[in-house]
Short mmCIF file of C-alpha atoms and ligand atoms in Angstrom, two decimals:
data_model
loop_
_atom_site.label_atom_id
_atom_site.label_comp_id
_atom_site.label_asym_id
_atom_site.label_seq_id
_atom_site.Cartn_x
_atom_site.Cartn_y
_atom_site.Cartn_z
CA MET A 1 -30.63 -26.49 -3.00
CA PRO A 2 -29.30 -27.35 -6.44
CA ILE A 3 -28.87 -24.49 -8.90
CA SER A 4 -29.30 -24.74 -12.63
CA LEU A 5 -28.83 -22.53 -15.67
CA ASP A 6 -29.41 -23.38 -19.34
CA GLY A 7 -29.62 -27.12 -18.64
CA MET A 8 -26.52 -27.24 -16.40
CA GLU A 9 -27.21 -28.25 -12.82
CA ILE A 10 -25.04 -28.25 -9.69
CA LYS A 11 -26.14 -30.47 -6.84
CA ASN A 12 -23.10 -32.61 -6.03
CA ILE A 13 -19.77 -30.93 -5.29
CA THR A 14 -16.38 -32.52 -4.69
CA VAL A 15 -13.84 -30.45 -2.75
CA LEU A 16 -10.24 -31.54 -3.36
CA GLY A 17 -7.98 -30.79 -0.41
CA SER A 18 -9.22 -30.67 3.18
CA GLY A 19 -6.87 -28.06 4.64
CA ILE A 20 -7.85 -24.67 6.07
CA MET A 21 -9.68 -23.58 2.93
CA GLY A 22 -10.94 -26.96 1.68
CA HIS A 23 -12.73 -27.97 4.87
CA GLY A 24 -14.29 -24.51 5.21
CA ILE A 25 -15.53 -24.49 1.60
CA ALA A 26 -17.01 -27.97 2.06
CA GLN A 27 -18.83 -26.78 5.17
CA VAL A 28 -20.21 -23.67 3.44
CA TYR A 29 -21.73 -25.71 0.60
CA ALA A 30 -23.04 -28.44 2.89
CA MET A 31 -24.74 -25.75 4.99
CA ALA A 32 -26.50 -24.52 1.86
CA GLY A 33 -27.84 -28.01 1.09
CA TYR A 34 -25.36 -29.31 -1.50
CA ASN A 35 -24.08 -32.90 -1.32
CA ILE A 36 -20.36 -32.78 -0.67
CA VAL A 37 -17.49 -35.18 -1.12
CA LEU A 38 -14.38 -34.00 0.71
CA ARG A 39 -11.28 -35.60 -0.75
CA ASP A 40 -7.71 -35.73 0.49
CA ILE A 41 -4.76 -38.05 -0.04
CA GLU A 42 -4.85 -39.62 3.45
CA GLN A 43 -7.67 -40.49 5.81
CA LYS A 44 -5.93 -38.74 8.73
CA PHE A 45 -6.23 -35.36 6.94
CA LEU A 46 -9.92 -35.98 6.37
CA ASP A 47 -10.44 -36.92 10.03
CA LYS A 48 -8.81 -33.68 11.13
CA ALA A 49 -10.91 -31.70 8.63
CA MET A 50 -14.15 -33.27 9.89
CA GLU A 51 -13.12 -32.38 13.47
CA LYS A 52 -12.65 -28.75 12.41
CA ILE A 53 -16.02 -28.68 10.64
CA LYS A 54 -17.63 -30.05 13.80
CA TRP A 55 -15.88 -27.37 15.89
CA SER A 56 -17.16 -24.63 13.59
CA LEU A 57 -20.73 -26.02 13.48
CA ASP A 58 -20.74 -26.35 17.29
CA LYS A 59 -19.81 -22.64 17.47
CA LEU A 60 -22.70 -21.77 15.19
CA VAL A 61 -25.07 -23.90 17.31
CA SER A 62 -23.84 -22.17 20.48
CA LYS A 63 -24.70 -18.83 18.83
CA GLU A 64 -28.11 -20.17 17.76
CA ARG A 65 -27.32 -19.57 14.11
CA ILE A 66 -28.19 -23.21 13.41
CA SER A 67 -29.97 -25.90 15.44
CA LEU A 68 -28.48 -29.18 16.64
CA GLU A 69 -30.72 -30.99 14.18
CA GLU A 70 -29.39 -28.85 11.31
CA GLU A 71 -25.83 -29.55 12.46
CA SER A 72 -26.30 -33.28 12.13
CA LYS A 73 -27.95 -32.89 8.70
CA ILE A 74 -25.05 -30.74 7.50
CA LEU A 75 -22.52 -33.29 8.74
CA SER A 76 -24.40 -36.11 7.02
CA ARG A 77 -24.12 -34.23 3.70
CA ILE A 78 -20.28 -34.36 3.81
CA LYS A 79 -18.68 -37.62 2.72
CA PRO A 80 -14.91 -37.90 3.26
CA ILE A 81 -13.30 -40.05 0.52
CA VAL A 82 -9.64 -40.76 -0.31
CA ASP A 83 -9.96 -42.45 -3.74
CA LEU A 84 -10.07 -39.73 -6.42
CA LYS A 85 -12.17 -41.71 -8.90
CA ASP A 86 -14.80 -42.49 -6.26
CA ALA A 87 -14.68 -38.90 -5.07
CA VAL A 88 -15.69 -37.44 -8.45
CA HIS A 89 -18.02 -40.25 -9.53
CA ASP A 90 -21.29 -38.29 -9.10
CA SER A 91 -19.82 -34.83 -9.13
CA ASP A 92 -21.24 -31.85 -11.08
CA LEU A 93 -18.48 -29.52 -9.90
CA VAL A 94 -15.01 -30.05 -8.45
CA ILE A 95 -13.56 -27.25 -6.32
CA GLU A 96 -9.82 -27.73 -6.00
CA ALA A 97 -8.09 -26.37 -2.89
CA VAL A 98 -4.70 -28.13 -2.87
CA PRO A 99 -1.47 -26.28 -1.93
CA GLU A 100 -0.38 -23.35 -4.09
CA ILE A 101 2.36 -25.08 -6.07
CA MET A 102 1.85 -24.93 -9.82
CA ASP A 103 3.46 -28.33 -10.54
CA LEU A 104 1.33 -30.00 -7.88
CA LYS A 105 -1.85 -28.38 -9.23
CA LYS A 106 -1.00 -29.49 -12.77
CA LYS A 107 -0.42 -33.04 -11.55
CA VAL A 108 -3.74 -33.08 -9.68
CA TYR A 109 -5.60 -31.67 -12.72
CA ALA A 110 -4.03 -34.20 -15.10
CA GLU A 111 -5.36 -37.04 -12.89
CA LEU A 112 -8.70 -35.33 -12.39
CA ASP A 113 -9.20 -34.67 -16.09
CA LYS A 114 -8.90 -38.42 -16.73
CA VAL A 115 -11.32 -39.63 -14.07
CA ALA A 116 -14.04 -36.93 -14.20
CA GLY A 117 -16.82 -37.06 -16.81
CA ASP A 118 -16.61 -34.51 -19.64
CA GLN A 119 -19.54 -32.52 -18.27
CA VAL A 120 -17.91 -31.90 -14.87
CA ILE A 121 -16.95 -28.27 -14.18
CA PHE A 122 -13.60 -27.55 -12.51
CA ALA A 123 -13.06 -24.55 -10.24
CA SER A 124 -9.78 -23.69 -8.56
CA ASN A 125 -9.58 -21.95 -5.22
CA THR A 126 -6.10 -20.80 -6.20
CA SER A 127 -5.18 -17.56 -4.49
CA THR A 128 -2.44 -16.50 -6.88
CA LEU A 129 -1.84 -18.88 -9.80
CA PRO A 130 -2.84 -17.91 -13.35
CA ILE A 131 -6.19 -19.44 -14.26
CA SER A 132 -5.47 -19.51 -18.00
CA GLU A 133 -2.19 -21.37 -17.49
CA ILE A 134 -3.96 -24.17 -15.57
CA ALA A 135 -6.86 -24.12 -18.08
CA ASN A 136 -4.50 -24.74 -20.98
CA THR A 137 -3.44 -28.08 -19.48
CA LEU A 138 -7.06 -29.32 -19.45
CA SER A 139 -9.31 -31.01 -21.97
CA ARG A 140 -12.09 -28.59 -20.88
CA PRO A 141 -10.64 -25.04 -20.60
CA ASP A 142 -14.12 -23.60 -21.25
CA LYS A 143 -15.38 -25.38 -18.10
CA PHE A 144 -12.61 -24.09 -15.83
CA ILE A 145 -12.72 -21.01 -13.60
CA GLY A 146 -11.10 -19.44 -10.51
CA ILE A 147 -13.31 -19.25 -7.41
CA HIS A 148 -11.30 -17.81 -4.54
CA PHE A 149 -12.62 -17.96 -0.97
CA PHE A 150 -11.26 -16.20 2.11
CA ASN A 151 -10.26 -17.62 5.45
CA PRO A 152 -12.37 -18.51 7.35
CA PRO A 153 -14.74 -19.37 4.46
CA GLN A 154 -17.50 -20.00 7.00
CA LEU A 155 -17.49 -16.34 8.06
CA MET A 156 -16.03 -14.33 5.17
CA LYS A 157 -18.58 -12.95 2.73
CA LEU A 158 -16.42 -12.49 -0.35
CA VAL A 159 -15.67 -14.90 -3.17
CA GLU A 160 -13.46 -13.64 -6.02
CA ILE A 161 -14.35 -15.11 -9.40
CA ILE A 162 -11.65 -15.20 -12.04
CA PRO A 163 -12.61 -16.30 -15.54
CA GLY A 164 -9.75 -17.59 -17.68
CA GLN A 165 -9.31 -16.58 -21.33
CA LYS A 166 -11.40 -19.56 -22.48
CA THR A 167 -14.00 -19.81 -19.69
CA SER A 168 -17.43 -19.80 -21.33
CA ASP A 169 -19.97 -17.12 -20.37
CA ASP A 170 -22.42 -19.87 -19.35
CA ILE A 171 -19.96 -21.24 -16.81
CA LEU A 172 -19.17 -17.76 -15.51
CA ASN A 173 -22.88 -17.02 -15.00
CA LEU A 174 -23.52 -20.41 -13.41
CA ILE A 175 -20.67 -19.91 -10.94
CA ILE A 176 -21.85 -16.39 -10.07
CA ASN A 177 -25.26 -17.92 -9.23
CA LEU A 178 -23.59 -20.72 -7.28
CA VAL A 179 -21.68 -18.23 -5.12
CA LYS A 180 -24.84 -16.21 -4.49
CA SER A 181 -26.71 -19.42 -3.58
CA VAL A 182 -24.48 -19.86 -0.52
CA ASN A 183 -25.09 -16.27 0.52
CA LYS A 184 -21.66 -14.98 -0.50
CA THR A 185 -20.89 -11.89 -2.55
CA PRO A 186 -19.01 -12.47 -5.80
CA VAL A 187 -16.51 -9.92 -7.07
CA ILE A 188 -15.13 -10.56 -10.54
CA CYS A 189 -11.44 -9.97 -11.14
CA ARG A 190 -11.43 -8.73 -14.73
CA LYS A 191 -7.85 -9.76 -15.43
CA ASP A 192 -5.97 -12.89 -14.44
CA VAL A 193 -3.30 -10.91 -12.52
CA PRO A 194 -0.99 -12.32 -9.78
CA GLY A 195 -2.86 -12.24 -6.47
CA PHE A 196 -6.12 -11.19 -8.14
CA ILE A 197 -7.61 -8.36 -6.03
CA VAL A 198 -7.39 -9.17 -2.32
CA ASN A 199 -4.10 -11.06 -2.24
CA ARG A 200 -2.53 -8.27 -4.26
CA LEU A 201 -3.36 -6.11 -1.25
CA PHE A 202 -2.76 -8.61 1.55
CA ILE A 203 0.35 -10.70 0.75
CA PRO A 204 2.68 -7.73 -0.01
CA LEU A 205 1.45 -6.08 3.18
CA VAL A 206 2.86 -8.87 5.36
CA HIS A 207 6.32 -8.21 3.86
CA GLU A 208 5.88 -4.47 4.18
CA ALA A 209 4.99 -4.84 7.86
CA CYS A 210 8.31 -6.71 8.33
CA TYR A 211 10.15 -3.77 6.73
CA VAL A 212 8.29 -1.33 8.99
CA MET A 213 9.33 -3.38 12.03
CA GLU A 214 12.95 -3.28 10.89
CA ARG A 215 13.04 0.38 9.79
CA GLN A 216 11.02 1.91 12.64
CA LYS A 217 12.66 -0.46 15.17
CA ILE A 218 9.35 -1.29 16.78
CA GLN A 219 7.59 -4.44 18.02
CA GLN A 220 5.17 -6.53 16.01
CA VAL A 221 2.35 -5.96 18.56
CA GLU A 222 2.80 -2.21 18.04
CA ILE A 223 2.41 -2.52 14.28
CA ASP A 224 -0.51 -4.91 14.68
CA SER A 225 -2.21 -2.56 17.11
CA ALA A 226 -1.83 0.36 14.69
CA VAL A 227 -3.20 -1.76 11.84
CA LYS A 228 -6.19 -2.76 13.95
CA PHE A 229 -6.96 0.52 15.68
CA ASN A 230 -5.86 3.13 13.10
CA LEU A 231 -6.42 1.38 9.77
CA GLY A 232 -9.63 -0.52 10.61
CA PHE A 233 -8.41 -4.11 10.13
CA PRO A 234 -10.12 -6.75 12.31
CA MET A 235 -6.75 -8.38 13.08
CA GLY A 236 -3.17 -7.17 13.11
CA ILE A 237 -1.24 -7.99 9.94
CA PHE A 238 1.19 -10.40 11.67
CA GLU A 239 -1.73 -11.94 13.51
CA LEU A 240 -3.52 -12.41 10.19
CA ALA A 241 -0.37 -13.92 8.63
CA ASP A 242 -0.20 -16.46 11.47
CA TYR A 243 -3.89 -17.16 11.09
CA THR A 244 -3.52 -17.66 7.32
CA GLY A 245 -0.37 -19.80 7.65
CA MET A 246 3.23 -18.99 6.71
CA ASP A 247 3.21 -21.86 4.20
CA VAL A 248 0.35 -20.16 2.36
CA ILE A 249 1.99 -16.73 2.55
CA HIS A 250 5.37 -18.08 1.45
CA LYS A 251 4.03 -20.05 -1.51
CA ALA A 252 1.81 -17.16 -2.60
CA THR A 253 4.84 -14.84 -2.39
CA ILE A 254 6.95 -17.07 -4.60
CA GLU A 255 4.26 -17.51 -7.24
CA MET A 256 3.29 -13.83 -7.32
CA HIS A 257 6.85 -12.54 -7.35
CA LEU A 258 7.82 -14.99 -10.09
CA ARG A 259 5.23 -13.43 -12.38
CA ASP A 260 5.42 -9.79 -11.33
CA LYS A 261 8.38 -8.19 -9.54
CA LYS A 262 6.40 -4.99 -8.92
CA VAL A 263 3.76 -6.65 -6.76
CA ILE A 264 5.88 -7.59 -3.79
CA LEU A 265 9.22 -6.82 -2.16
CA PRO A 266 9.92 -10.11 -0.37
CA HIS A 267 11.26 -9.76 3.15
CA PRO A 268 13.51 -12.70 4.25
CA LYS A 269 11.61 -13.13 7.53
CA ILE A 270 8.74 -14.98 5.77
CA GLU A 271 11.03 -17.55 4.16
CA GLN A 272 12.92 -17.90 7.45
CA LEU A 273 9.75 -18.63 9.45
CA PHE A 274 8.60 -21.04 6.74
CA ASN A 275 11.95 -22.90 6.80
CA GLU A 276 11.83 -23.06 10.59
CA LYS A 277 8.34 -24.59 10.28
CA LYS A 278 6.93 -21.68 12.25
CA LEU A 279 3.77 -21.72 10.19
CA GLY A 280 1.59 -19.68 12.54
CA GLN A 281 -1.37 -20.78 14.61
CA LYS A 282 -1.49 -24.27 13.09
CA SER A 283 2.08 -25.15 14.17
CA GLY A 284 1.98 -23.38 17.56
CA GLU A 285 4.31 -20.55 16.50
CA GLY A 286 4.72 -18.02 13.71
CA PHE A 287 5.27 -14.34 14.40
CA TYR A 288 3.58 -15.10 17.74
CA LYS A 289 3.41 -18.19 19.99
CA TYR A 290 0.14 -20.09 20.46
CA SER A 291 -0.93 -22.55 23.14
CA ASP A 292 -2.41 -25.03 20.62
CA ASP A 293 -3.68 -25.16 17.05
CA LYS A 294 -7.14 -23.88 17.99
CA TYR A 295 -8.50 -20.42 17.14
CA GLU A 296 -6.70 -17.89 19.35
CA ARG A 297 -6.37 -14.09 19.25
CA ILE A 298 -3.46 -11.76 20.06
CA SER A 299 -3.95 -9.06 22.65
CA LEU A 300 -3.60 -5.65 20.97
CA SER A 301 -4.40 -2.14 22.20
CA GLU A 302 -4.91 1.44 21.03
CA GLU A 303 -2.09 2.50 23.36
CA LEU A 304 0.44 0.12 21.71
CA GLY A 305 -0.70 1.34 18.28
CA LYS A 306 0.53 4.88 19.06
CA LYS A 307 4.15 3.65 18.76
CA CYS A 308 3.76 2.95 15.03
CA ASP A 309 3.43 5.38 12.11
CA PRO A 310 1.24 3.38 9.66
CA THR A 311 1.88 5.64 6.61
CA GLN A 312 4.23 3.13 4.94
CA ILE A 313 1.69 0.36 5.44
CA ILE A 314 -1.22 2.27 3.94
CA ALA A 315 1.08 3.54 1.16
CA ASN A 316 1.91 -0.05 0.17
CA ILE A 317 -1.68 -1.29 0.11
CA LEU A 318 -2.85 1.81 -1.74
CA ASN A 319 -0.13 1.55 -4.37
CA ASN A 320 -1.21 -2.01 -5.12
CA ALA A 321 -4.89 -0.99 -5.19
CA ALA A 322 -3.99 1.78 -7.65
CA TRP A 323 -2.03 -0.72 -9.79
CA LEU A 324 -5.19 -2.85 -10.12
CA VAL A 325 -7.14 0.15 -11.39
CA THR A 326 -4.40 1.42 -13.72
CA ASN A 327 -4.03 -2.09 -15.18
CA LYS A 328 -7.80 -2.49 -15.61
CA ALA A 329 -8.10 -5.54 -13.36
CA SER A 330 -10.66 -3.75 -11.18
CA ASP A 331 -12.03 -0.35 -10.15
CA ILE A 332 -12.03 1.54 -6.86
CA ASN A 333 -15.60 0.55 -5.88
CA GLU A 334 -14.99 -3.15 -6.48
CA ILE A 335 -11.64 -3.02 -4.66
CA GLU A 336 -13.30 -1.38 -1.64
CA LYS A 337 -16.04 -4.04 -1.74
CA ALA A 338 -13.43 -6.81 -1.94
CA ALA A 339 -11.37 -5.33 0.93
CA ASN A 340 -14.49 -4.87 3.04
CA LEU A 341 -15.81 -8.42 2.51
CA GLY A 342 -12.53 -10.32 1.95
CA LEU A 343 -10.42 -8.72 4.70
CA ASN A 344 -13.31 -7.39 6.82
CA LEU A 345 -11.81 -3.92 6.62
CA LYS A 346 -14.04 -1.56 8.57
CA LYS A 347 -13.04 1.60 6.74
CA PRO A 348 -12.63 2.07 2.95
CA LEU A 349 -8.95 2.23 1.96
CA PHE A 350 -9.22 5.45 0.01
CA GLU A 351 -11.12 7.07 2.91
CA THR A 352 -8.26 6.19 5.29
CA ALA A 353 -5.82 7.51 2.67
CA ASN A 354 -7.68 10.80 2.41
CA GLU A 355 -7.70 11.15 6.21
CA ILE A 356 -3.94 10.61 6.33
CA GLY A 357 -3.54 12.80 3.21
CA MET A 358 -2.90 11.53 -0.32
CA GLN A 359 0.01 13.96 -0.72
CA LYS A 360 1.64 12.59 2.44
CA ILE A 361 1.26 9.04 1.13
CA VAL A 362 2.72 9.88 -2.26
CA ASN A 363 5.60 11.73 -0.57
CA GLU A 364 6.25 8.63 1.55
CA LEU A 365 6.37 6.44 -1.57
CA LYS A 366 8.72 8.86 -3.32
CA LYS A 367 11.00 8.93 -0.28
CA LEU A 368 10.99 5.13 -0.05
CA SER A 369 11.71 4.77 -3.77
CA GLU A 370 14.74 7.07 -3.46
CA GLN A 371 16.00 4.99 -0.53
CA TYR A 372 15.00 1.47 -1.51
CA GLY A 373 14.38 1.46 -5.26
CA ALA A 374 11.75 1.48 -8.00
CA PHE A 375 9.44 -0.97 -6.19
CA TYR A 376 8.07 1.98 -4.21
CA GLU A 377 7.43 4.35 -7.13
CA PRO A 378 3.91 5.71 -6.76
CA ASP A 379 1.32 4.50 -9.26
CA PRO A 380 0.19 7.20 -11.72
CA LEU A 381 -3.35 6.99 -10.29
CA LEU A 382 -2.12 8.10 -6.86
CA LEU A 383 -0.12 10.95 -8.43
CA SER A 384 -3.27 12.10 -10.23
CA MET A 385 -5.17 12.14 -6.92
CA CYS A 386 -2.88 14.68 -5.23
N1 3HC B 401 -16.48 -20.98 12.32
C1 3HC B 401 -17.32 -20.57 13.28
N2 3HC B 401 -16.99 -19.65 14.20
C2 3HC B 401 -15.74 -19.15 14.14
C3 3HC B 401 -14.81 -19.52 13.15
C4 3HC B 401 -15.23 -20.50 12.22
N3 3HC B 401 -14.39 -20.95 11.27
N4 3HC B 401 -13.65 -18.84 13.34
C5 3HC B 401 -13.85 -18.05 14.42
N5 3HC B 401 -15.10 -18.24 14.90
C6 3HC B 401 -15.73 -17.61 16.06
C7 3HC B 401 -14.74 -17.36 17.19
O1 3HC B 401 -14.44 -18.54 17.89
C8 3HC B 401 -15.51 -16.37 18.03
O2 3HC B 401 -16.41 -17.08 18.84
P1 3HC B 401 -16.70 -16.64 20.39
O3 3HC B 401 -17.49 -15.37 20.27
O4 3HC B 401 -17.48 -17.78 20.94
O5 3HC B 401 -15.37 -16.45 21.05
C9 3HC B 401 -16.30 -15.59 16.97
O6 3HC B 401 -16.19 -16.32 15.74
C10 3HC B 401 -15.81 -14.19 16.73
O7 3HC B 401 -14.42 -14.22 16.67
P2 3HC B 401 -13.54 -13.08 17.33
O8 3HC B 401 -13.95 -12.83 18.72
O9 3HC B 401 -12.11 -13.42 17.12
O10 3HC B 401 -14.02 -11.79 16.56
P3 3HC B 401 -13.87 -11.15 15.15
O11 3HC B 401 -15.05 -10.25 15.11
O12 3HC B 401 -12.53 -10.52 14.97
O13 3HC B 401 -14.09 -12.24 14.00
C11 3HC B 401 -12.71 -13.03 12.18
C12 3HC B 401 -13.15 -13.20 13.63
C13 3HC B 401 -13.93 -13.17 11.26
C14 3HC B 401 -11.72 -14.13 11.87
C15 3HC B 401 -12.10 -11.60 12.02
O14 3HC B 401 -11.09 -11.40 12.95
C16 3HC B 401 -11.53 -11.35 10.62
O15 3HC B 401 -12.25 -11.01 9.70
N6 3HC B 401 -10.20 -11.46 10.47
C17 3HC B 401 -9.55 -11.22 9.17
C18 3HC B 401 -9.75 -12.41 8.29
C19 3HC B 401 -9.21 -12.17 6.90
O16 3HC B 401 -8.73 -11.12 6.54
N7 3HC B 401 -9.28 -13.22 6.07
C20 3HC B 401 -8.74 -13.17 4.71
C21 3HC B 401 -7.29 -13.51 4.70
S1 3HC B 401 -6.67 -13.59 3.05
C22 3HC B 401 -7.18 -15.08 2.48
O17 3HC B 401 -7.82 -15.85 3.15
C23 3HC B 401 -6.82 -15.40 1.08
C24 3HC B 401 -5.89 -16.55 0.99
O18 3HC B 401 -5.77 -16.89 -0.39
C25 3HC B 401 -4.51 -16.27 1.54
#
């Protein structure tokens, strides 16, 4: 189902990078009828990605969400290709999902800019890197935009859209329609801030959970259980970090912290796990151990959750949500929508905060800032809500 707007049409999409996000994005668009080229630097990565797509489609068949016939049509719409020039030959849009390293992205875009026709639109699935900085390296900054999916793209409803300073309104509108055409909900991040909306909430939280473990002297399953059963997350925060991948969390941390010291207080545990190659589910171990690299859940309980006071955790996420509002990157309704659809949070953040008590949360932040420094100072929005 191609979409078009003011003479621009999108029918053929190339996805660069076939990792966790890339293969999922390719599947989402193939399911909606687009012709996909999935590109990676080695055939073995593409083979693994196609296996994962098959696993996911088989799941959907087993749940009768698609038929076997549809599954084979979807698979036939995805062409794995290694050569970059061949991969973008017929492309209307390239969605880039290569690792979150600015120098690597710039290198990929420099190559891409040369081989792709002038009319081709570029969209980055970057989770943290500044859109305008990448755009400025391109011959087509008006045709470049951030389009950030959530893991697993097959199941998560949200797509953040981040226009750069020079993105044209036509491209913005076309991409909004494109996201809606695959049955996802777009939320626009109004400012190109580190982490955009959801990662500004999620990535710092992984570090904060490490501090809670250290300061409250409790186990990670206890924190995860509290996060799941008291704060309405579908997974514990360490479980989600393992599911996302410590490489992703670590690289996002570095890039976000480089640009804004206030967003995140890095805990050494993340770098340590990354250096030890304990990348989470995909490597068999992260915070938890896994039997293989297939989808696996951690056993958590309401009982275990009682051992953890989650005030510091909610205080951290709320302070970052408030920062987004104070700095005009978003508003409370859009943040709640993004947290609901991008993290599958069952309960709105500010509702949980009001149940716990805004004054209690602000007091916690003040206490933490006296003990551990200015990072914890409460945002003026939270102060005004007491
Ligand atoms: N395709 C198809 N089916 C899938 C799947 C996929 N990719 N992944 C999981 N499933 C299946 C499971 O196998 C399971 O099937 P089963 O019923 O046959 O066992 C089914 O979906 C439901 O899974 P669960 O039983 O584990 O139940 P949940 O209701 O918890 O759903 C979840 C799973 C959607 C992953 C949910 O736990 C969730 O929303 N977790 C949080 C995810 C999240 O926050 N993502 C965003 C992270 S931040 C990010 O991505 C940004 C990046 O830039 C860092």
